[in-house]
mmCIF file of C-alpha atoms in Angstrom:
data_model
loop_
_atom_site.group_PDB
_atom_site.id
_atom_site.type_symbol
_atom_site.label_atom_id
_atom_site.label_comp_id
_atom_site.label_asym_id
_atom_site.label_seq_id
_atom_site.Cartn_x
_atom_site.Cartn_y
_atom_site.Cartn_z
ATOM 1 C CA MET F 1 0.069 -0.025 0.193
ATOM 2 C CA ARG F 2 1.118 3.616 -0.860
ATOM 3 C CA ASN F 3 2.698 5.557 2.012
ATOM 4 C CA ARG F 4 -0.011 6.978 3.899
ATOM 5 C CA GLU F 5 2.066 10.515 4.502
ATOM 6 C CA GLN F 6 2.327 11.134 0.465
ATOM 7 C CA MET F 7 -1.395 10.356 0.346
ATOM 8 C CA ILE F 8 -2.077 12.944 2.824
ATOM 9 C CA LEU F 9 -0.167 15.431 0.896
ATOM 10 C CA ASP F 10 -1.819 14.423 -2.518
ATOM 11 C CA HIS F 11 -5.210 15.087 -0.958
ATOM 12 C CA LEU F 12 -3.983 18.669 0.404
ATOM 13 C CA GLU F 13 -2.614 19.514 -3.164
ATOM 14 C CA GLY F 14 -6.411 20.045 -3.787
ATOM 15 C CA THR F 15 -7.915 20.968 -0.768
ATOM 16 C CA PRO F 16 -6.921 24.059 1.224
ATOM 17 C CA ALA F 17 -7.223 22.164 4.408
ATOM 18 C CA PHE F 18 -8.519 18.862 6.060
ATOM 19 C CA SER F 19 -9.609 17.748 9.420
ATOM 20 C CA TYR F 20 -8.299 15.138 11.508
ATOM 21 C CA ALA F 21 -11.583 13.213 11.389
ATOM 22 C CA GLY F 22 -12.144 14.095 7.566
ATOM 23 C CA LEU F 23 -8.778 12.538 6.794
ATOM 24 C CA ALA F 24 -9.030 9.637 9.536
ATOM 25 C CA SER F 25 -12.664 8.397 7.494
ATOM 26 C CA LEU F 26 -10.744 8.807 4.178
ATOM 27 C CA PHE F 27 -8.014 6.322 4.904
ATOM 28 C CA GLY F 28 -10.247 3.905 7.065
ATOM 29 C CA VAL F 29 -7.806 4.622 10.139
ATOM 30 C CA CYS F 30 -8.445 6.327 13.540
ATOM 31 C CA ALA F 31 -7.571 9.828 14.507
ATOM 32 C CA MET F 32 -4.312 9.476 16.749
ATOM 33 C CA THR F 33 -2.834 7.378 13.793
ATOM 34 C CA ILE F 34 -3.817 10.223 11.327
ATOM 35 C CA ARG F 35 -2.129 12.966 14.118
ATOM 36 C CA ARG F 36 0.694 10.547 14.213
ATOM 37 C CA ASP F 37 1.553 11.007 10.386
ATOM 38 C CA VAL F 38 0.666 14.669 10.663
ATOM 39 C CA GLU F 39 3.560 15.328 13.038
ATOM 40 C CA ARG F 40 5.872 13.445 10.888
ATOM 41 C CA LEU F 41 4.915 15.734 8.078
ATOM 42 C CA VAL F 42 5.145 18.995 10.327
ATOM 43 C CA GLN F 43 8.647 17.449 11.417
ATOM 44 C CA ARG F 44 9.395 17.292 7.591
ATOM 45 C CA GLY F 45 8.184 21.207 6.761
ATOM 46 C CA ALA F 46 5.454 19.762 4.423
ATOM 47 C CA VAL F 47 2.075 20.750 6.354
ATOM 48 C CA ILE F 48 0.963 23.080 8.976
ATOM 49 C CA LYS F 49 -1.545 21.934 12.180
ATOM 50 C CA THR F 50 -4.342 24.341 12.300
ATOM 51 C CA LEU F 51 -7.216 23.736 14.828
ATOM 52 C CA GLY F 52 -8.633 20.320 14.549
ATOM 53 C CA GLY F 53 -6.904 19.707 11.442
ATOM 54 C CA VAL F 54 -4.154 20.221 9.050
ATOM 55 C CA GLN F 55 -3.191 22.269 5.921
ATOM 56 C CA ARG F 56 -0.413 22.190 3.443
ATOM 57 C CA ALA F 57 2.628 24.271 4.016
ATOM 58 C CA ALA F 58 3.334 27.579 2.055
ATOM 59 C CA THR F 59 6.964 26.265 1.750
ATOM 60 C CA GLU F 60 5.919 23.104 -0.363
ATOM 61 C CA THR F 61 6.984 22.904 -3.818
ATOM 62 C CA GLY F 62 3.186 23.465 -5.357
ATOM 63 C CA ASN F 63 2.675 26.465 -3.794
ATOM 64 C CA LEU F 64 6.174 27.995 -3.973
ATOM 65 C CA TYR F 65 6.560 27.325 -7.692
ATOM 66 C CA GLU F 66 3.403 28.959 -9.678
ATOM 67 C CA THR F 67 4.654 27.590 -12.935
ATOM 68 C CA GLU F 68 2.835 26.700 -16.583
ATOM 69 C CA LEU F 69 3.953 23.241 -15.409
ATOM 70 C CA PHE F 70 2.229 23.523 -11.891
ATOM 71 C CA SER F 71 -1.008 24.750 -13.468
ATOM 72 C CA ARG F 72 -1.164 21.533 -15.596
ATOM 73 C CA LEU F 73 -0.799 19.013 -12.891
ATOM 74 C CA ALA F 74 -4.369 18.976 -12.046
ATOM 75 C CA MET F 75 -5.365 18.576 -15.739
ATOM 76 C CA GLN F 76 -6.556 14.675 -16.233
ATOM 77 C CA ARG F 77 -5.435 13.969 -12.618
ATOM 78 C CA ARG F 78 -7.297 11.006 -12.167
ATOM 79 C CA GLU F 79 -6.385 9.397 -15.608
ATOM 80 C CA LYS F 80 -2.457 10.646 -15.082
ATOM 81 C CA ARG F 81 -2.561 8.947 -11.820
ATOM 82 C CA ALA F 82 -4.076 5.728 -12.928
ATOM 83 C CA ILE F 83 -1.806 5.831 -16.108
ATOM 84 C CA ALA F 84 1.445 6.190 -13.532
ATOM 85 C CA HIS F 85 0.098 3.073 -11.429
ATOM 86 C CA ARG F 86 -0.086 0.998 -14.164
ATOM 87 C CA ALA F 87 3.525 2.265 -15.642
ATOM 88 C CA LEU F 88 4.889 1.516 -12.216
ATOM 89 C CA GLY F 89 3.999 -2.216 -12.634
ATOM 90 C CA LEU F 90 6.478 -2.184 -15.749
ATOM 91 C CA LEU F 91 9.521 -1.358 -13.960
ATOM 92 C CA GLU F 92 11.590 -3.589 -11.986
ATOM 93 C CA ALA F 93 14.328 -3.059 -9.275
ATOM 94 C CA GLY F 94 17.773 -3.047 -10.550
ATOM 95 C CA GLN F 95 16.953 -0.850 -13.842
ATOM 96 C CA THR F 96 18.184 2.558 -15.221
ATOM 97 C CA VAL F 97 15.032 4.581 -16.140
ATOM 98 C CA PHE F 98 14.894 7.814 -17.327
ATOM 99 C CA MET F 99 11.935 10.117 -16.927
ATOM 100 C CA ASP F 100 10.976 13.496 -18.241
ATOM 101 C CA GLY F 101 9.462 16.383 -16.353
ATOM 102 C CA GLY F 102 5.822 16.094 -17.778
ATOM 103 C CA THR F 103 2.856 15.946 -15.310
ATOM 104 C CA THR F 104 2.264 12.002 -15.652
ATOM 105 C CA CYS F 105 5.937 11.157 -15.066
ATOM 106 C CA LEU F 106 5.809 13.227 -11.998
ATOM 107 C CA GLU F 107 3.094 11.204 -10.582
ATOM 108 C CA LEU F 108 5.394 8.233 -11.629
ATOM 109 C CA ALA F 109 7.844 9.731 -9.858
ATOM 110 C CA LYS F 110 5.228 9.823 -6.637
ATOM 111 C CA LEU F 111 4.743 6.267 -6.517
ATOM 112 C CA VAL F 112 8.395 5.396 -7.111
ATOM 113 C CA ALA F 113 9.582 6.892 -4.304
ATOM 114 C CA TYR F 114 7.494 4.865 -1.842
ATOM 115 C CA GLU F 115 6.241 2.082 -3.780
ATOM 116 C CA GLN F 116 9.767 1.197 -5.633
ATOM 117 C CA LYS F 117 13.015 0.363 -4.604
ATOM 118 C CA GLY F 118 16.310 -0.370 -6.258
ATOM 119 C CA LEU F 119 15.933 1.854 -9.614
ATOM 120 C CA THR F 120 18.212 4.329 -11.007
ATOM 121 C CA VAL F 121 16.364 7.197 -12.163
ATOM 122 C CA VAL F 122 17.819 10.010 -14.719
ATOM 123 C CA THR F 123 16.068 12.716 -15.324
ATOM 124 C CA ASN F 124 16.821 16.457 -16.132
ATOM 125 C CA SER F 125 13.553 17.262 -14.290
ATOM 126 C CA MET F 126 13.826 19.146 -10.513
ATOM 127 C CA MET F 127 10.690 17.784 -9.767
ATOM 128 C CA VAL F 128 11.342 14.313 -10.783
ATOM 129 C CA CYS F 129 14.575 14.345 -8.712
ATOM 130 C CA ARG F 130 12.709 15.811 -5.613
ATOM 131 C CA GLU F 131 9.603 13.319 -5.648
ATOM 132 C CA VAL F 132 12.161 10.490 -6.405
ATOM 133 C CA GLY F 133 14.915 11.463 -3.830
ATOM 134 C CA GLN F 134 12.570 11.995 -0.814
ATOM 135 C CA ASN F 135 14.095 8.293 0.603
ATOM 136 C CA GLY F 136 16.521 6.442 0.311
ATOM 137 C CA ASN F 137 14.634 3.824 -1.911
ATOM 138 C CA ASN F 138 16.457 4.887 -5.350
ATOM 139 C CA VAL F 139 19.278 6.648 -6.890
ATOM 140 C CA VAL F 140 18.796 9.677 -8.593
ATOM 141 C CA LEU F 141 21.009 11.568 -11.046
ATOM 142 C CA GLY F 142 20.180 14.685 -12.352
ATOM 143 C CA LEU F 143 21.145 15.820 -16.065
ATOM 144 C CA GLY F 144 22.210 19.202 -15.401
ATOM 145 C CA GLY F 145 22.550 22.612 -18.216
ATOM 146 C CA GLN F 146 20.885 25.294 -18.077
ATOM 147 C CA TYR F 147 17.753 25.726 -16.003
ATOM 148 C CA ASP F 148 14.138 26.568 -17.478
ATOM 149 C CA PRO F 149 11.788 27.932 -15.001
ATOM 150 C CA ALA F 150 8.755 26.967 -16.981
ATOM 151 C CA SER F 151 9.319 23.688 -17.063
ATOM 152 C CA LEU F 152 11.203 23.368 -14.052
ATOM 153 C CA SER F 153 13.586 20.952 -16.240
ATOM 154 C CA PHE F 154 17.269 21.423 -17.133
ATOM 155 C CA VAL F 155 17.569 22.085 -20.615
ATOM 156 C CA GLY F 156 19.947 23.218 -23.511
ATOM 157 C CA ALA F 157 23.197 22.239 -24.926
ATOM 158 C CA ALA F 158 25.019 21.297 -21.768
ATOM 159 C CA CYS F 159 22.252 19.049 -21.008
ATOM 160 C CA GLU F 160 22.109 17.683 -24.714
ATOM 161 C CA ALA F 161 25.843 16.827 -24.144
ATOM 162 C CA GLU F 162 25.085 14.636 -20.673
ATOM 163 C CA THR F 163 22.766 12.245 -22.531
ATOM 164 C CA ALA F 164 25.322 10.796 -24.524
ATOM 165 C CA LYS F 165 26.468 9.182 -21.226
ATOM 166 C CA PHE F 166 23.755 7.366 -20.142
ATOM 167 C CA PHE F 167 21.932 4.171 -21.788
ATOM 168 C CA PRO F 168 19.024 3.311 -19.669
ATOM 169 C CA ASP F 169 16.825 0.344 -19.626
ATOM 170 C CA ILE F 170 13.660 2.356 -20.013
ATOM 171 C CA ALA F 171 12.986 5.509 -21.055
ATOM 172 C CA VAL F 172 9.824 7.065 -19.777
ATOM 173 C CA PHE F 173 8.157 10.160 -21.646
ATOM 174 C CA SER F 174 4.826 12.272 -21.645
ATOM 175 C CA THR F 175 3.935 14.392 -24.194
ATOM 176 C CA LYS F 176 1.472 17.386 -25.569
ATOM 177 C CA GLY F 177 0.457 15.391 -28.738
ATOM 178 C CA PHE F 178 0.191 11.488 -29.965
ATOM 179 C CA MET F 179 -0.489 10.924 -33.596
ATOM 180 C CA PRO F 180 -0.129 6.886 -33.541
ATOM 181 C CA THR F 181 0.659 7.084 -37.737
ATOM 182 C CA GLU F 182 3.355 9.931 -36.811
ATOM 183 C CA GLY F 183 4.881 10.312 -33.316
ATOM 184 C CA THR F 184 4.762 12.296 -30.357
ATOM 185 C CA TYR F 185 4.736 16.415 -30.529
ATOM 186 C CA GLU F 186 5.709 18.983 -28.446
ATOM 187 C CA SER F 187 5.400 23.141 -28.102
ATOM 188 C CA PHE F 188 8.539 23.459 -25.892
ATOM 189 C CA VAL F 189 11.359 22.824 -28.349
ATOM 190 C CA PRO F 190 14.323 22.835 -25.587
ATOM 191 C CA THR F 191 13.359 19.433 -24.781
ATOM 192 C CA MET F 192 13.181 17.828 -28.018
ATOM 193 C CA HIS F 193 16.776 16.914 -28.652
ATOM 194 C CA ILE F 194 17.121 15.747 -24.930
ATOM 195 C CA LYS F 195 14.381 13.273 -25.427
ATOM 196 C CA GLN F 196 15.291 12.176 -29.014
ATOM 197 C CA SER F 197 19.003 11.334 -27.499
ATOM 198 C CA ILE F 198 17.454 9.304 -24.727
ATOM 199 C CA ALA F 199 15.295 7.272 -26.904
ATOM 200 C CA ARG F 200 18.070 6.464 -29.004
ATOM 201 C CA HIS F 201 20.234 4.932 -26.453
ATOM 202 C CA SER F 202 17.430 3.215 -24.409
ATOM 203 C CA ARG F 203 16.460 -0.299 -24.866
ATOM 204 C CA GLN F 204 12.787 0.490 -24.217
ATOM 205 C CA VAL F 205 10.699 3.558 -24.823
ATOM 206 C CA LEU F 206 7.623 3.680 -22.731
ATOM 207 C CA LEU F 207 4.840 6.531 -23.920
ATOM 208 C CA LEU F 208 2.643 8.017 -20.973
ATOM 209 C CA VAL F 209 -0.433 9.616 -22.787
ATOM 210 C CA ASP F 210 -3.559 10.067 -21.315
ATOM 211 C CA HIS F 211 -6.833 10.021 -23.888
ATOM 212 C CA THR F 212 -6.684 13.868 -24.575
ATOM 213 C CA LYS F 213 -3.333 13.380 -26.384
ATOM 214 C CA PHE F 214 -4.400 11.643 -29.060
ATOM 215 C CA GLY F 215 -4.833 12.971 -32.652
ATOM 216 C CA VAL F 216 -3.134 16.164 -31.435
ATOM 217 C CA ARG F 217 0.099 17.783 -33.155
ATOM 218 C CA ALA F 218 1.846 20.263 -31.889
ATOM 219 C CA LEU F 219 4.897 22.770 -32.944
ATOM 220 C CA CYS F 220 7.164 19.675 -33.407
ATOM 221 C CA ARG F 221 7.600 16.392 -34.243
ATOM 222 C CA VAL F 222 9.865 14.477 -31.214
ATOM 223 C CA LEU F 223 9.678 10.868 -31.440
ATOM 224 C CA ARG F 224 8.692 8.901 -34.438
ATOM 225 C CA THR F 225 5.831 6.326 -33.874
ATOM 226 C CA ALA F 226 8.713 3.532 -34.654
ATOM 227 C CA GLU F 227 10.598 4.398 -31.900
ATOM 228 C CA ILE F 228 7.834 4.173 -28.982
ATOM 229 C CA ASP F 229 7.480 0.104 -27.796
ATOM 230 C CA VAL F 230 4.873 0.545 -25.460
ATOM 231 C CA VAL F 231 1.811 3.073 -24.762
ATOM 232 C CA VAL F 232 0.235 3.403 -21.470
ATOM 233 C CA THR F 233 -2.884 5.166 -21.674
ATOM 234 C CA ASP F 234 -6.901 5.498 -19.803
ATOM 235 C CA VAL F 235 -8.990 4.676 -22.734
ATOM 236 C CA LEU F 236 -8.983 2.302 -25.563
ATOM 237 C CA PRO F 237 -7.872 4.047 -28.487
ATOM 238 C CA SER F 238 -10.028 4.643 -31.611
ATOM 239 C CA ALA F 239 -10.404 1.563 -34.217
ATOM 240 C CA GLU F 240 -7.831 3.924 -36.312
ATOM 241 C CA HIS F 241 -5.165 4.585 -33.936
ATOM 242 C CA ARG F 242 -5.300 0.924 -32.799
ATOM 243 C CA GLN F 243 -4.647 -0.472 -36.257
ATOM 244 C CA ALA F 244 -1.615 2.066 -36.516
ATOM 245 C CA LEU F 245 -0.152 0.727 -33.102
ATOM 246 C CA LYS F 246 -0.460 -2.677 -34.315
ATOM 247 C CA ARG F 247 1.162 -1.917 -37.326
ATOM 248 C CA ALA F 248 4.163 -0.468 -35.436
ATOM 249 C CA ALA F 249 4.269 -3.512 -32.859
ATOM 250 C CA ILE F 250 3.568 -1.267 -30.101
ATOM 251 C CA LYS F 251 1.947 -2.917 -27.059
ATOM 252 C CA VAL F 252 -1.111 -0.862 -25.592
ATOM 253 C CA VAL F 253 -1.604 -0.715 -21.805
ATOM 254 C CA ILE F 254 -4.937 0.775 -20.615
ATOM 255 C CA ALA F 255 -5.248 1.815 -16.826
ATOM 256 C CA VAL F 256 -8.628 2.301 -16.134
ATOM 257 C CA PRO F 257 -8.905 5.413 -13.552
ATOM 258 C CA GLU F 258 -12.484 4.615 -11.968
ATOM 259 C CA LYS F 259 -11.451 0.698 -11.185
ATOM 260 C CA ASN F 260 -7.530 1.436 -11.135
ATOM 261 C CA GLU F 261 -7.846 -2.013 -13.175
ATOM 262 C CA TRP F 262 -5.705 -2.490 -16.716
ATOM 263 C CA TRP F 263 -5.624 -4.492 -19.725
ATOM 264 C CA THR F 264 -3.119 -5.180 -22.451
ATOM 265 C CA VAL F 265 -3.654 -5.086 -26.095
ATOM 266 C CA ALA F 266 -0.181 -6.855 -27.398
ATOM 267 C CA PRO F 267 1.221 -6.672 -30.493
ATOM 268 C CA THR F 268 0.895 -9.544 -32.966
ATOM 269 C CA THR F 269 4.460 -9.089 -34.315
ATOM 270 C CA THR F 270 7.866 -8.043 -32.695
ATOM 271 C CA ARG F 271 9.732 -5.616 -33.634
ATOM 272 C CA GLU F 272 13.463 -4.960 -33.938
ATOM 273 C CA ARG F 273 14.463 -1.434 -32.627
#
């Protein structure tokens, strides 16, 4: 089961404050258990105790960095969490995993921190570093470069050069748009070459994409469909998109947000990278 302290923080992201009784009812534990959880969070500086309850601390990253990235965290959040939960099951201890700084990958990073051990996570995202690095369960390697305050990530020539040093087992990407016949699309050009380089060096490319991204183009194409191995999404794609994915020998994994269930549509052929 996921760490209850992190779950409390997640609930406080969408609600200014919560009572002890409300949290106890939500998690099915006694109020004293919740008070002990809250006390540990207070010691970390993550929350502030209020009369009969708790609220998220003003110094938490979500409140400190009001950015374009933060504004997107709440969009399709239930779907992103379901996708991240399913993607977590595709990772194994001992693997080296690259994760980009997209909002779906951030949901995965939260899960990795408390439900996975033994990964080496490579990223150019400050937020992914922060989430995965909350404890010593996994190793985090950050790619340096020019800091971009909008994405809370490192980009530029220095960061692109750093990618040449790493050969991940799995590269996990999110995206702004995905055309199954063409590939992934982004509006933020500085991350394009970073993702392309990592994809070339990775044994497997995993794309996390909710249903709103299908059929969407943006400013630049980043990955070709042929470079993707697995797509994790929340709704079964249209017949046209399924055919395109099947032709590309891409495995499609569907995560159902309401029930946190999933099923897999496996390709009929094996594609050589």
